[in-house]
Short mmCIF file of C-alpha atoms in Angstrom, two decimals:
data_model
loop_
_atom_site.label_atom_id
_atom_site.label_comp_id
_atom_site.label_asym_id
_atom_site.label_seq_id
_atom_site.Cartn_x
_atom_site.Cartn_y
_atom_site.Cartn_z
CA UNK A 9 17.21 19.77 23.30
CA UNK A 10 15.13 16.65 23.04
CA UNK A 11 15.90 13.23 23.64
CA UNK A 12 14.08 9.69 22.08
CA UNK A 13 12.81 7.03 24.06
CA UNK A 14 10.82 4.18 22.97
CA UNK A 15 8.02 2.53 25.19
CA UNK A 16 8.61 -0.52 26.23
CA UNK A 17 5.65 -2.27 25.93
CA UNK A 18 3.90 -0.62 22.95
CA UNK A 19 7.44 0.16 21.17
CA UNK A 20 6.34 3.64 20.20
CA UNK A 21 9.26 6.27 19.77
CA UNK A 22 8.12 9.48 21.71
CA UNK A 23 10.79 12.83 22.46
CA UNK A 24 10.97 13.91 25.61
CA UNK A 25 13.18 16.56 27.22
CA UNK A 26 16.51 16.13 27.63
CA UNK A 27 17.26 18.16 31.10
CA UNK A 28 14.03 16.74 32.90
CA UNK A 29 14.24 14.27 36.00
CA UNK A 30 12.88 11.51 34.17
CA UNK A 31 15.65 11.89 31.26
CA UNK A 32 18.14 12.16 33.88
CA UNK A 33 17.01 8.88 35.41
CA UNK A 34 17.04 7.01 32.11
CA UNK A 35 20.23 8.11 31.23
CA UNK A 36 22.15 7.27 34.40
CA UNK A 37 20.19 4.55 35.92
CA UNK A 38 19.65 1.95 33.05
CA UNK A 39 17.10 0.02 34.87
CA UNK A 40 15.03 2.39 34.53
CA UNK A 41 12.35 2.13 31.62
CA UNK A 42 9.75 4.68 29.74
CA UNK A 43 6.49 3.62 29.43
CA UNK A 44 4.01 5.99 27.24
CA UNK A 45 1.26 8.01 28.87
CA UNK A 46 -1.40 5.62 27.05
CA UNK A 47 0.15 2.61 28.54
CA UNK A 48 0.87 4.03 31.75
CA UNK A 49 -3.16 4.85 31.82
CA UNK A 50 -4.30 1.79 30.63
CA UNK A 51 -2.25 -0.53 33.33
CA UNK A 52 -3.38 1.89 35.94
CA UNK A 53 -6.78 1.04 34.67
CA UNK A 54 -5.83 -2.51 34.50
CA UNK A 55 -4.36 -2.37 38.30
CA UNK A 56 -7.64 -0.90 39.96
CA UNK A 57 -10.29 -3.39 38.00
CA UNK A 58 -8.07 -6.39 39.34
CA UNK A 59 -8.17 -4.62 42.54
CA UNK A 60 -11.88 -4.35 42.71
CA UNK A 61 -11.92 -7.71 42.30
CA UNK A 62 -10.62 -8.38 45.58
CA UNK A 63 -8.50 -11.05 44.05
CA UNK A 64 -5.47 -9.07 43.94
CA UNK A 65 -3.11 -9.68 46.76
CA UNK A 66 0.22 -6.99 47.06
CA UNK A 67 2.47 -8.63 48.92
CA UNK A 68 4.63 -7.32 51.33
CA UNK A 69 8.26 -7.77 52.07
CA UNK A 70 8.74 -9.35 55.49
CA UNK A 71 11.64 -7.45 57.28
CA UNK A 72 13.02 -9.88 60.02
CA UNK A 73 13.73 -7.83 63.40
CA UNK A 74 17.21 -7.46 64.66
CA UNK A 75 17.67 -8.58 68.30
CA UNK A 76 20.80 -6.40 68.95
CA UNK A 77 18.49 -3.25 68.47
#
């Protein structure tokens, strides 16, 4: 059994199966999104020119310590 899902930045309509993780994960966790395999290449792309760069900055999440540990 196969189930639709449409990419959600190039809007094509691809079938993927139903019993796999990533399935699973769109069906009960609705934040979740599908992006195609083109699209998923081409930001990855996208991501490691910008990072070459050296302008990209990734920014981490300060975590403040706890002084009762």
């Amino acid at each position: 059994m196969e189930m639709r899902v449409k990419c959600v930045l190039c809007d094509s309509i691809e079938k993927i199966d139903s019993n796999s993780l990533q399935a699973k994960r769109l069906r009960n966790r609705r934040i979740h999104m599908y992006i195609c395999e083109p699209c998923y290449d081409r930001v990855g792309e996208n991501t490691k020119k910008r990072h070459a760069t050296g302008n990209f900055k990734l920014f981490k999440e300060r975590k403040e310590e706890d002084s009762l540990i």
